[in-house]
Amino acid sequence: MASLIHFYTYLPVYIAHLFGFETGPMNYGWAWTFSQVTLIGVFEVVLLVSIAFWILADRKIWAAVQMRRGPNVVGIFGLLQTFADAMKFMFKESIIPAGANKVIFILAPVITTTLAFAGWAVVPLDNGWVVADINVGVLYLFAVSSLGVYGVIMGGWASNSKYPFLAALRSAAQMVSYEVSIGFVIITVLLFAGSLNLSAIVHAQEHGWFAFSILFPMFVIFFISALAETQRPPFDLLEAESELVAGFMVEYSATPFLLYFLGEYVNIILLCAVMSILFLGGWLPPVFWPHDWLPGLTAALYAVPGIIWFMFKIVAMFFMVSMVKTFVPRYRYDQLMRLGWKVFLPISLAWVVVTAAWVQFVRPSWDAFFAPLLGG
Amino acid sequence: MILQAIAFYIFAAILIGSGFMVVTARNPVHSVLFLILAFFNAAALFVLLGAEFLAMILVVVYVGAVAVLFLFVVMMLNVDFAELKKGAKQYLMPGLMVGGLLALELIFVVALRWNFAATAVKGAATPAGISNTAALGHILYTDYIFYFQTAGLILLVAMIGAIVLTLRKRPGVRRQKAGEQVNRTPQQSMEVVDIKPGQGA
């Protein structure tokens, strides 16, 4: 980030030098703007291309569990399957139903996709590799994910048909319910890390990931709530193939449908990344011992670029999300609501109190007890 | 600074425009959507002021929760707003008078420092090393702890009140009891019977 700004600041000087005249460095505001635009562009392109392979991985894992081969025709191992699908969607005619509210009908998938991408702005891929290193990163993510519900409601309403509308209400209620417990889980993490900044949360895990502390139950709750929030199986009630047609997306076709699909997967990867940051130490290597115990191994693990560890963690989380889809039967709607309001909400609420008590009363003496042992 | 000033005027213009549309839009759902746009731009103005915590909370609470409820209600009730608005003309004069008075007062208040963008962009005085989240927390949980707790208590009472008002116990309704289901053993629910050939039905 800083080096990118530096690059743009002195770019005019180099160019001027090349053509044999003199000029001053670029002013900070413009250099910042250019570097932000570059970063965002790189993020978008990399994400978009990688989504193609995430979707393929999802289908391949699903196929492997069911002892099928999965997509294997387009490209070697079916690597280009998603691109072929995307082409198919893009070249079809997008049908807007008669009586639909045109503007909102088109706007809804755009909102879903935009929000899914917007969330990535605060995700640190490595130490300092982040588009917007804002103080309230976690809150921003929470805000963006709570807005995701609008894409669903607007799409369902604008279709001007009963089935999408009912499905939209259903899935909106589902997303709103699970956001509550996600909020409380985030609060417990904040209590542990003492900051709302995602990079600071990762740094707070240098001596132990939050998943391996008393926050472990919260990790589990967050994982399940994330499945519900992104409408993944076993909570994919909005498009339960066996009962409904396709939820709020019934009337969508071609590119608008593609946008919904894309937004859904970007959201899933985003939540995998958030889980890795909040509980699995983000870009940190798996060093669970004091850093001076095994200096060689520690140094070797730290020598691997952080982004690789981060990618490993995202892949691991995505693998779990994908496996859940293959072997957990779908929940019924009342069971889903019961789980969200009667199980997760009380547990996470109680855990906020437990965590606060731990941080205030137990952790100081805990740290003092282990400090000599850890050489700190 | 020029970028921030441009941003301020864009957000402020959209905020006022969408606020106007909330009142004038024919379709109530459009009204709510414009309201959401207005909230959004207000949050953006907070960000420009350096109050990022307030901005995010505004989005989470008002856009993420309150406006969703508005949308639910407006979409499902199918209120005929044209009917409601029929008698609105007779309130035109008083409304204009009150609105004009408020606008006049606002103008008097801000007339001395007309340069909004410069004021808005200057930002709050943020001491180094303290994020405004931490600063808000310090104030809320020390100086204003009783007010804060009282507000929380009032909300709790309202919540419990709503639950009590809508709770109804219907006898004879069979509900799923997950605990009982999970605790059921094969012995309780099935019987293995050895049937001799030629017997049984």
Coordinates of C-alpha atoms in Angstrom, one line a residue:
Chain A
M1 CA 0.0 0.0 0.0
A2 CA 2.6 2.5 1.1
S3 CA 5.0 1.3 -1.6
L4 CA 2.2 1.7 -4.2
I5 CA 1.6 5.3 -3.1
H6 CA 5.3 5.8 -3.3
F7 CA 5.4 4.4 -6.8
Y8 CA 2.7 6.7 -8.0
T9 CA 4.2 9.7 -6.3
Y10 CA 7.4 9.4 -8.3
L11 CA 5.9 8.0 -11.5
P12 CA 5.6 11.4 -13.2
V13 CA 9.3 12.1 -12.2
Y14 CA 10.4 8.9 -13.9
I15 CA 8.3 9.5 -17.0
A16 CA 9.5 13.1 -17.3
H17 CA 13.0 11.9 -16.9
L18 CA 12.5 9.3 -19.6
F19 CA 11.4 12.0 -22.1
G20 CA 14.1 14.4 -20.9
F21 CA 12.2 17.1 -19.0
E22 CA 11.8 17.9 -15.3
T23 CA 8.7 17.8 -13.1
G24 CA 7.8 17.5 -9.5
P25 CA 6.4 14.3 -7.8
M26 CA 2.7 13.7 -7.8
N27 CA 0.7 15.2 -4.9
Y28 CA -0.3 12.7 -2.2
G29 CA -4.1 12.9 -2.8
W30 CA -3.8 11.8 -6.4
A31 CA -1.1 9.2 -5.7
W32 CA -3.4 7.8 -3.0
T33 CA -6.4 7.8 -5.4
F34 CA -4.5 6.0 -8.2
S35 CA -3.0 3.4 -5.8
Q36 CA -6.4 2.7 -4.3
V37 CA -7.9 2.3 -7.8
T38 CA -5.1 -0.1 -8.8
L39 CA -5.5 -2.1 -5.6
I40 CA -9.2 -2.4 -6.0
G41 CA -8.8 -3.4 -9.7
V42 CA -6.3 -6.1 -8.8
F43 CA -8.6 -7.4 -6.0
E44 CA -11.6 -7.6 -8.3
V45 CA -9.9 -9.4 -11.1
V46 CA -8.2 -11.9 -8.9
L47 CA -11.4 -12.6 -7.0
L48 CA -13.5 -12.9 -10.2
V49 CA -11.1 -15.4 -11.8
S50 CA -10.6 -17.3 -8.6
I51 CA -14.4 -17.6 -8.1
A52 CA -14.5 -19.7 -11.3
F53 CA -12.2 -22.2 -9.6
W54 CA -14.0 -22.1 -6.2
I55 CA -17.2 -23.0 -8.0
L56 CA -15.4 -25.8 -9.8
A57 CA -13.8 -27.0 -6.5
D58 CA -17.2 -27.0 -4.9
R59 CA -18.7 -29.2 -7.6
K60 CA -15.7 -31.5 -7.7
I61 CA -15.8 -32.1 -3.9
W62 CA -19.5 -32.7 -4.1
A63 CA -19.0 -35.1 -6.9
A64 CA -16.2 -36.9 -5.2
V65 CA -18.2 -37.6 -2.1
Q66 CA -21.0 -39.0 -4.2
M67 CA -18.4 -41.1 -6.2
R68 CA -19.1 -39.1 -9.4
R69 CA -16.4 -37.5 -11.5
G70 CA -17.9 -34.0 -11.6
P71 CA -17.3 -31.5 -14.4
N72 CA -14.7 -33.1 -16.7
V73 CA -15.4 -32.2 -20.2
V74 CA -14.6 -28.5 -20.7
G75 CA -10.9 -28.1 -20.5
I76 CA -8.5 -30.4 -18.7
F77 CA -10.1 -31.8 -15.5
G78 CA -13.1 -29.6 -16.4
L79 CA -11.0 -26.5 -15.3
L80 CA -12.8 -24.3 -17.8
Q81 CA -16.3 -25.5 -16.9
T82 CA -17.2 -22.4 -15.0
F83 CA -16.1 -20.1 -17.8
A84 CA -18.2 -22.0 -20.2
D85 CA -21.2 -21.7 -17.8
A86 CA -20.5 -18.0 -17.4
M87 CA -20.4 -17.6 -21.2
K88 CA -23.7 -19.4 -21.5
F89 CA -25.4 -17.1 -19.0
M90 CA -24.0 -13.9 -20.5
F91 CA -25.1 -14.7 -24.0
K92 CA -28.6 -15.6 -23.1
E93 CA -31.4 -13.1 -23.2
S94 CA -32.2 -11.7 -19.7
I95 CA -35.9 -11.9 -19.4
I96 CA -37.7 -9.3 -17.3
P97 CA -41.2 -10.5 -16.4
A98 CA -44.2 -8.4 -17.4
G99 CA -45.3 -6.3 -14.4
A100 CA -42.0 -6.5 -12.7
N101 CA -40.5 -3.4 -11.3
K102 CA -37.8 -3.0 -13.9
V103 CA -35.3 -0.8 -12.1
I104 CA -35.4 -2.7 -8.8
F105 CA -35.4 -6.0 -10.7
I106 CA -32.1 -5.2 -12.3
L107 CA -30.7 -3.3 -9.3
A108 CA -31.2 -6.2 -6.8
P109 CA -28.6 -8.6 -8.2
V110 CA -26.2 -5.7 -8.8
I111 CA -26.5 -4.8 -5.1
T112 CA -25.9 -8.4 -4.0
T113 CA -22.7 -8.7 -6.1
T114 CA -21.4 -5.2 -5.2
L115 CA -21.8 -5.8 -1.5
A116 CA -20.1 -9.2 -1.7
F117 CA -17.1 -7.5 -3.4
A118 CA -17.2 -4.5 -1.1
G119 CA -16.6 -6.7 2.0
W120 CA -13.2 -7.6 0.7
A121 CA -12.0 -4.0 1.0
V122 CA -11.1 -4.5 4.7
V123 CA -9.7 -8.1 4.5
P124 CA -6.0 -8.1 5.1
L125 CA -4.3 -10.8 3.0
D126 CA -0.9 -10.3 4.7
N127 CA 0.7 -7.9 7.1
G128 CA -0.3 -4.6 5.5
W129 CA -1.8 -6.0 2.3
V130 CA -5.2 -4.4 2.6
V131 CA -7.2 -2.0 0.5
A132 CA -8.7 -0.1 3.4
D133 CA -7.1 -0.5 6.8
I134 CA -9.9 1.1 8.7
N135 CA -10.3 1.2 12.5
V136 CA -13.8 -0.4 12.5
G137 CA -13.0 -3.2 10.0
V138 CA -15.1 -5.8 11.7
L139 CA -18.1 -3.5 12.0
Y140 CA -17.8 -2.7 8.4
L141 CA -17.9 -6.4 7.5
F142 CA -20.9 -6.8 9.7
A143 CA -22.6 -3.8 8.1
V144 CA -21.9 -5.1 4.6
S145 CA -23.2 -8.6 5.4
S146 CA -26.3 -7.2 7.0
L147 CA -27.0 -5.3 3.8
G148 CA -26.9 -8.5 1.8
V149 CA -30.5 -9.1 2.8
Y150 CA -31.6 -6.2 0.5
G151 CA -30.5 -8.0 -2.7
V152 CA -32.8 -10.8 -1.7
I153 CA -35.9 -8.8 -0.6
M154 CA -35.7 -6.4 -3.5
G155 CA -35.3 -9.2 -6.0
G156 CA -38.2 -11.2 -4.6
W157 CA -40.5 -8.2 -4.5
A158 CA -39.6 -6.7 -7.9
S159 CA -40.3 -10.0 -9.6
N160 CA -44.0 -9.3 -9.0
S161 CA -44.9 -13.0 -8.4
K162 CA -46.0 -14.9 -5.3
Y163 CA -43.3 -17.5 -5.1
P164 CA -40.2 -15.3 -5.3
F165 CA -41.9 -12.9 -2.8
L166 CA -42.6 -15.6 -0.2
A167 CA -39.1 -17.1 -0.7
A168 CA -37.6 -13.7 -0.3
L169 CA -39.4 -13.1 3.0
R170 CA -38.3 -16.6 4.1
S171 CA -34.7 -16.1 3.4
A172 CA -34.7 -12.5 4.6
A173 CA -36.0 -13.7 8.0
Q174 CA -33.3 -16.4 8.0
M175 CA -30.5 -14.0 7.3
V176 CA -31.7 -11.4 9.9
S177 CA -32.0 -14.2 12.5
Y178 CA -28.5 -15.5 12.1
E179 CA -26.9 -12.0 11.9
V180 CA -27.8 -11.6 15.6
S181 CA -25.6 -14.5 16.7
I182 CA -22.9 -13.5 14.3
G183 CA -22.9 -10.1 16.0
F184 CA -22.4 -11.6 19.4
V185 CA -19.7 -13.9 18.2
I186 CA -17.9 -10.9 16.8
I187 CA -18.2 -9.2 20.1
T188 CA -16.5 -12.1 21.9
V189 CA -13.6 -11.9 19.4
L190 CA -13.4 -8.1 20.0
L191 CA -13.2 -8.6 23.7
F192 CA -10.3 -11.0 23.2
A193 CA -8.5 -8.8 20.6
G194 CA -9.3 -5.4 22.1
S195 CA -9.7 -3.9 18.7
L196 CA -12.1 -3.6 15.8
N197 CA -9.3 -3.5 13.2
L198 CA -8.9 -6.8 11.4
S199 CA -5.1 -6.5 11.2
A200 CA -4.9 -5.8 14.9
I201 CA -7.1 -8.9 15.5
V202 CA -4.7 -11.0 13.6
H203 CA -1.7 -9.6 15.5
A204 CA -3.5 -10.3 18.8
Q205 CA -3.3 -14.0 17.8
E206 CA 0.4 -14.2 17.5
H207 CA 0.7 -16.3 20.7
G208 CA -2.3 -18.6 20.0
W209 CA -5.2 -18.6 17.6
F210 CA -8.6 -17.7 19.0
A211 CA -10.0 -21.0 17.8
F212 CA -7.8 -22.7 20.4
S213 CA -8.9 -20.7 23.4
I214 CA -12.2 -20.5 25.2
L215 CA -13.6 -19.0 22.0
F216 CA -13.8 -22.4 20.3
P217 CA -17.6 -22.7 20.8
M218 CA -17.9 -19.3 19.2
F219 CA -15.9 -20.6 16.2
V220 CA -18.4 -23.4 15.7
I221 CA -21.4 -21.1 16.1
F222 CA -19.8 -18.6 13.6
F223 CA -19.2 -21.4 11.1
I224 CA -22.8 -22.6 11.2
S225 CA -24.2 -19.1 11.2
A226 CA -22.1 -18.3 8.2
L227 CA -23.6 -21.2 6.4
A228 CA -27.1 -19.9 7.2
E229 CA -26.1 -16.3 6.3
T230 CA -24.8 -17.3 2.9
Q231 CA -27.8 -19.7 2.3
R232 CA -25.5 -22.7 2.0
P233 CA -26.8 -26.2 2.6
P234 CA -28.1 -27.4 5.1
F235 CA -29.8 -24.0 5.3
D236 CA -30.4 -23.4 1.6
L237 CA -34.1 -23.1 2.2
L238 CA -34.5 -20.4 -0.3
E239 CA -33.9 -22.8 -3.2
A240 CA -34.7 -26.1 -1.6
E241 CA -34.8 -28.0 -4.9
S242 CA -37.2 -30.6 -3.6
E243 CA -39.9 -28.2 -2.4
L244 CA -39.5 -24.9 -4.1
V245 CA -38.6 -23.8 -7.6
A246 CA -35.6 -21.6 -7.1
G247 CA -36.6 -19.2 -4.2
F248 CA -36.4 -15.5 -4.9
M249 CA -34.5 -16.1 -8.1
V250 CA -37.3 -17.9 -9.9
E251 CA -37.8 -15.0 -12.4
Y252 CA -34.1 -14.4 -12.9
S253 CA -32.2 -15.5 -16.0
A254 CA -29.0 -14.9 -17.9
T255 CA -26.7 -12.2 -16.5
P256 CA -28.8 -11.0 -13.5
F257 CA -28.9 -14.6 -12.4
L258 CA -25.2 -14.9 -12.9
L259 CA -24.7 -11.9 -10.7
Y260 CA -26.7 -13.5 -7.9
F261 CA -24.7 -16.7 -8.3
L262 CA -21.4 -14.8 -8.3
G263 CA -22.4 -12.7 -5.3
E264 CA -23.3 -15.9 -3.4
Y265 CA -19.9 -17.4 -4.0
V266 CA -17.9 -14.2 -3.3
N267 CA -19.8 -14.0 0.0
I268 CA -19.0 -17.6 0.9
I269 CA -15.3 -17.0 0.2
L270 CA -15.5 -13.8 2.1
L271 CA -16.9 -15.5 5.2
C272 CA -14.2 -18.2 4.9
A273 CA -11.6 -15.4 5.0
V274 CA -13.3 -13.8 7.9
M275 CA -13.4 -17.0 9.8
S276 CA -9.7 -17.5 9.1
I277 CA -9.0 -13.9 10.4
L278 CA -11.1 -14.0 13.5
F279 CA -10.3 -17.4 14.7
L280 CA -7.4 -19.0 12.7
G281 CA -4.8 -16.2 12.9
G282 CA -5.2 -14.8 9.3
W283 CA -1.9 -14.7 7.7
L284 CA 0.1 -16.1 10.7
P285 CA 1.8 -19.4 10.4
P286 CA 0.7 -22.3 12.6
V287 CA 3.2 -21.6 15.4
F288 CA 1.6 -22.7 18.7
W289 CA 4.8 -22.7 20.8
P290 CA 6.8 -19.8 22.2
H291 CA 8.9 -18.4 19.4
D292 CA 12.2 -19.2 21.1
W293 CA 11.5 -22.9 21.6
L294 CA 12.1 -24.2 18.1
P295 CA 13.8 -21.3 16.5
G296 CA 14.7 -23.1 13.3
L297 CA 11.2 -24.4 12.6
T298 CA 9.6 -21.1 13.7
A299 CA 11.8 -19.1 11.4
A300 CA 11.1 -21.6 8.6
L301 CA 7.3 -21.3 9.1
Y302 CA 7.6 -17.5 9.3
A303 CA 9.6 -17.4 6.1
V304 CA 6.6 -18.7 4.1
P305 CA 4.7 -15.6 2.8
G306 CA 1.7 -14.8 5.0
I307 CA -0.7 -14.8 2.0
I308 CA 0.1 -18.5 1.4
W309 CA -0.9 -19.4 5.0
F310 CA -4.0 -17.3 4.6
M311 CA -4.9 -19.0 1.3
F312 CA -4.4 -22.4 3.0
K313 CA -6.8 -21.4 5.7
I314 CA -9.4 -20.1 3.3
V315 CA -9.1 -23.3 1.3
A316 CA -9.5 -25.4 4.5
M317 CA -12.6 -23.5 5.5
F318 CA -14.1 -23.7 2.1
F319 CA -13.5 -27.4 2.0
M320 CA -15.4 -27.7 5.3
V321 CA -18.3 -25.6 3.9
S322 CA -18.3 -27.7 0.8
M323 CA -18.3 -31.0 2.7
V324 CA -21.2 -29.8 4.9
K325 CA -23.2 -29.5 1.7
T326 CA -22.5 -33.1 0.7
F327 CA -23.5 -34.9 3.9
V328 CA -25.8 -32.8 6.1
P329 CA -29.5 -33.1 5.3
R330 CA -31.5 -29.9 4.8
Y331 CA -33.1 -28.3 7.9
R332 CA -36.8 -27.6 8.0
Y333 CA -37.7 -24.0 8.4
D334 CA -38.9 -24.2 12.0
Q335 CA -35.8 -26.1 12.9
L336 CA -33.7 -23.5 11.4
M337 CA -35.4 -20.7 13.3
R338 CA -35.3 -22.8 16.5
L339 CA -31.5 -23.3 16.1
G340 CA -30.9 -19.6 15.5
W341 CA -33.0 -18.0 18.2
K342 CA -33.3 -20.7 20.9
V343 CA -29.8 -22.3 20.7
F344 CA -27.3 -19.9 19.2
L345 CA -28.6 -16.7 20.6
P346 CA -28.6 -17.7 24.3
I347 CA -25.2 -19.5 24.0
S348 CA -23.5 -16.7 22.3
L349 CA -25.0 -14.1 24.6
A350 CA -23.8 -16.2 27.6
W351 CA -20.5 -16.6 26.0
V352 CA -20.1 -12.8 25.7
V353 CA -20.4 -12.6 29.5
V354 CA -18.0 -15.5 30.0
T355 CA -15.5 -14.1 27.7
A356 CA -15.7 -10.6 29.3
A357 CA -15.2 -12.2 32.7
W358 CA -12.2 -14.2 31.4
V359 CA -10.6 -11.2 29.8
Q360 CA -11.1 -9.1 32.9
F361 CA -10.4 -11.5 35.8
V362 CA -8.7 -14.7 34.6
R363 CA -6.5 -13.7 31.7
P364 CA -4.2 -11.4 33.6
S365 CA -3.3 -14.1 36.2
W366 CA -3.3 -16.8 33.4
D367 CA -0.8 -14.7 31.5
A368 CA 1.3 -14.0 34.6
F369 CA 1.4 -17.7 35.4
F370 CA 2.5 -18.8 31.9
A371 CA 4.8 -15.8 31.2
P372 CA 7.9 -17.3 32.8
L373 CA 7.2 -20.6 31.0
L374 CA 6.9 -18.8 27.7
G375 CA 10.0 -16.7 28.2
G376 CA 8.0 -13.5 28.0
Chain B
M1 CA -8.9 18.4 0.5
I2 CA -10.6 19.0 -2.8
L3 CA -11.5 15.3 -3.1
Q4 CA -13.1 15.4 0.3
A5 CA -15.0 18.6 -0.6
I6 CA -16.3 17.0 -3.7
A7 CA -17.3 13.9 -1.8
F8 CA -19.1 16.0 0.8
Y9 CA -21.2 17.8 -1.8
I10 CA -22.0 14.6 -3.6
F11 CA -23.1 12.8 -0.4
A12 CA -25.0 15.8 0.8
A13 CA -26.8 16.4 -2.5
I14 CA -27.8 12.7 -2.7
L15 CA -28.9 12.8 0.9
I16 CA -31.2 15.7 0.4
G17 CA -32.4 14.4 -2.9
S18 CA -33.3 11.0 -1.5
G19 CA -34.9 12.6 1.5
F20 CA -37.1 14.5 -0.8
M21 CA -37.9 11.4 -2.8
V22 CA -38.9 9.5 0.4
V23 CA -41.8 12.0 0.8
T24 CA -42.8 12.3 -2.8
A25 CA -42.4 8.8 -4.2
R26 CA -45.7 7.3 -5.3
N27 CA -44.8 3.7 -4.4
P28 CA -44.2 3.2 -0.6
V29 CA -41.5 0.5 -1.4
H30 CA -39.6 3.1 -3.4
S31 CA -40.0 5.5 -0.4
V32 CA -38.3 3.0 1.9
L33 CA -35.5 2.3 -0.6
F34 CA -34.9 6.0 -0.9
L35 CA -34.8 6.2 2.9
I36 CA -32.1 3.5 2.9
L37 CA -30.2 5.6 0.4
A38 CA -30.5 8.6 2.7
F39 CA -29.2 6.6 5.7
F40 CA -26.3 5.5 3.6
N41 CA -25.3 9.0 2.6
A42 CA -25.7 10.1 6.2
A43 CA -23.3 7.4 7.2
A44 CA -20.9 8.6 4.5
L45 CA -21.0 12.1 5.9
F46 CA -20.2 10.6 9.3
V47 CA -17.1 8.9 7.8
L48 CA -16.0 12.3 6.3
L49 CA -16.3 13.7 9.8
G50 CA -14.0 11.0 11.1
A51 CA -16.8 9.4 13.1
E52 CA -16.4 5.9 11.6
F53 CA -18.0 4.1 14.5
L54 CA -21.2 6.1 14.3
A55 CA -21.3 5.6 10.6
M56 CA -21.0 1.8 10.8
I57 CA -23.6 1.6 13.6
L58 CA -25.9 3.8 11.6
V59 CA -25.7 1.3 8.7
V60 CA -25.9 -1.8 10.9
V61 CA -28.9 -0.6 13.0
Y62 CA -30.9 1.6 10.7
V63 CA -30.2 0.1 7.3
G64 CA -29.5 -3.5 8.4
A65 CA -32.4 -3.9 10.9
V66 CA -34.9 -1.0 11.1
A67 CA -35.3 -0.4 7.3
V68 CA -35.6 -4.2 6.8
L69 CA -38.6 -4.2 9.1
F70 CA -40.1 -1.1 7.3
L71 CA -39.7 -3.0 4.0
F72 CA -41.3 -6.1 5.4
V73 CA -44.3 -4.2 6.7
V74 CA -44.7 -2.0 3.6
M75 CA -44.4 -4.9 1.2
M76 CA -46.8 -7.2 3.1
L77 CA -49.5 -4.8 4.2
N78 CA -50.3 -3.5 0.8
V79 CA -51.3 -0.1 2.1
D80 CA -53.0 2.2 -0.4
F81 CA -50.9 5.3 0.0
A82 CA -52.7 7.2 -2.7
E83 CA -55.9 6.9 -0.5
L84 CA -54.0 8.1 2.5
K85 CA -52.6 11.0 0.7
K86 CA -55.9 12.2 -0.6
G87 CA -56.6 14.7 2.3
A88 CA -53.0 15.8 2.3
K89 CA -53.7 19.0 0.4
Q90 CA -55.4 20.7 3.3
Y91 CA -52.3 20.3 5.4
L92 CA -50.2 22.0 2.7
M93 CA -50.2 25.5 4.1
P94 CA -49.5 24.6 7.8
G95 CA -46.8 22.1 6.6
L96 CA -45.1 24.7 4.4
M97 CA -45.2 27.2 7.2
V98 CA -43.6 24.9 9.8
G99 CA -41.1 23.6 7.3
G100 CA -40.2 27.1 6.1
L101 CA -39.8 28.2 9.7
L102 CA -37.4 25.3 10.4
A103 CA -35.5 26.0 7.3
L104 CA -35.2 29.7 8.2
E105 CA -33.9 28.8 11.7
L106 CA -31.3 26.4 10.2
I107 CA -30.2 29.1 7.8
F108 CA -29.8 31.6 10.7
V109 CA -27.8 29.0 12.7
V110 CA -25.4 28.1 9.9
A111 CA -25.3 31.4 8.0
L112 CA -22.2 32.6 9.9
R113 CA -20.1 29.7 8.6
W114 CA -21.6 29.0 5.2
N115 CA -18.7 26.8 4.0
F116 CA -20.1 23.4 4.9
A117 CA -17.5 21.3 3.1
A118 CA -14.6 22.9 4.9
T119 CA -16.4 22.4 8.3
A120 CA -17.4 18.9 7.6
V121 CA -14.1 17.8 6.3
K122 CA -12.1 19.3 9.1
G123 CA -13.3 16.5 11.2
A124 CA -13.7 16.0 14.9
A125 CA -10.8 16.6 17.3
T126 CA -9.4 13.1 17.5
P127 CA -6.5 12.8 20.0
A128 CA -3.7 10.6 18.7
G129 CA -3.7 7.0 19.9
I130 CA -7.4 6.8 20.7
S131 CA -9.8 5.6 18.1
N132 CA -13.3 7.2 18.4
T133 CA -14.7 3.7 19.2
A134 CA -12.6 3.5 22.3
A135 CA -13.4 7.2 23.2
L136 CA -17.1 6.6 22.9
G137 CA -16.8 3.5 25.0
H138 CA -14.9 5.3 27.7
I139 CA -17.5 8.0 27.9
L140 CA -20.5 5.7 27.7
Y141 CA -19.3 3.4 30.3
T142 CA -18.0 5.9 32.8
D143 CA -19.8 9.3 32.8
Y144 CA -23.0 8.1 31.3
I145 CA -23.2 4.6 32.6
F146 CA -26.6 5.1 34.4
Y147 CA -28.2 6.7 31.4
F148 CA -26.8 4.0 29.2
Q149 CA -28.1 1.2 31.4
T150 CA -31.4 2.9 31.8
A151 CA -31.8 3.1 28.0
G152 CA -30.9 -0.6 27.8
L153 CA -33.5 -1.4 30.5
I154 CA -36.2 0.5 28.7
L155 CA -35.5 -1.4 25.5
L156 CA -35.6 -4.7 27.4
V157 CA -39.0 -3.8 28.9
A158 CA -40.3 -2.9 25.5
M159 CA -39.0 -6.2 24.1
I160 CA -40.5 -8.3 26.8
G161 CA -43.7 -6.3 26.5
A162 CA -43.9 -7.1 22.8
I163 CA -43.3 -10.8 23.5
V164 CA -45.9 -10.9 26.2
L165 CA -48.5 -9.2 24.0
T166 CA -48.0 -11.6 21.1
L167 CA -47.5 -14.8 23.0
R168 CA -50.4 -17.1 22.9
K169 CA -50.6 -20.5 24.4
R170 CA -52.8 -22.9 22.3
P171 CA -53.6 -26.1 24.0
G172 CA -53.4 -29.3 22.1
V173 CA -50.7 -28.1 19.6
R174 CA -48.0 -30.7 19.1
R175 CA -44.6 -29.2 18.9
Q176 CA -41.3 -30.7 18.0
K177 CA -39.3 -31.3 21.2
A178 CA -35.7 -31.6 20.0
G179 CA -34.4 -32.7 23.4
E180 CA -36.8 -35.6 23.7
Q181 CA -36.1 -36.7 20.1
V182 CA -32.4 -36.7 20.6
N183 CA -32.6 -38.6 23.9
R184 CA -34.8 -41.3 22.5
T185 CA -33.2 -44.7 22.5
P186 CA -34.0 -47.7 20.2
Q187 CA -35.5 -49.5 23.2
Q188 CA -38.1 -46.9 23.7
S189 CA -39.3 -46.6 20.1
M190 CA -39.0 -50.0 18.5
E191 CA -39.4 -53.6 19.3
V192 CA -37.7 -56.5 17.6
V193 CA -40.1 -59.4 17.3
D194 CA -39.1 -62.8 16.2
I195 CA -41.9 -64.1 14.1
K196 CA -42.2 -67.8 13.4
P197 CA -42.8 -68.9 9.8
G198 CA -46.5 -69.2 9.2
Q199 CA -47.5 -66.8 12.0
G200 CA -48.0 -63.1 11.8
A201 CA -50.0 -61.3 9.3

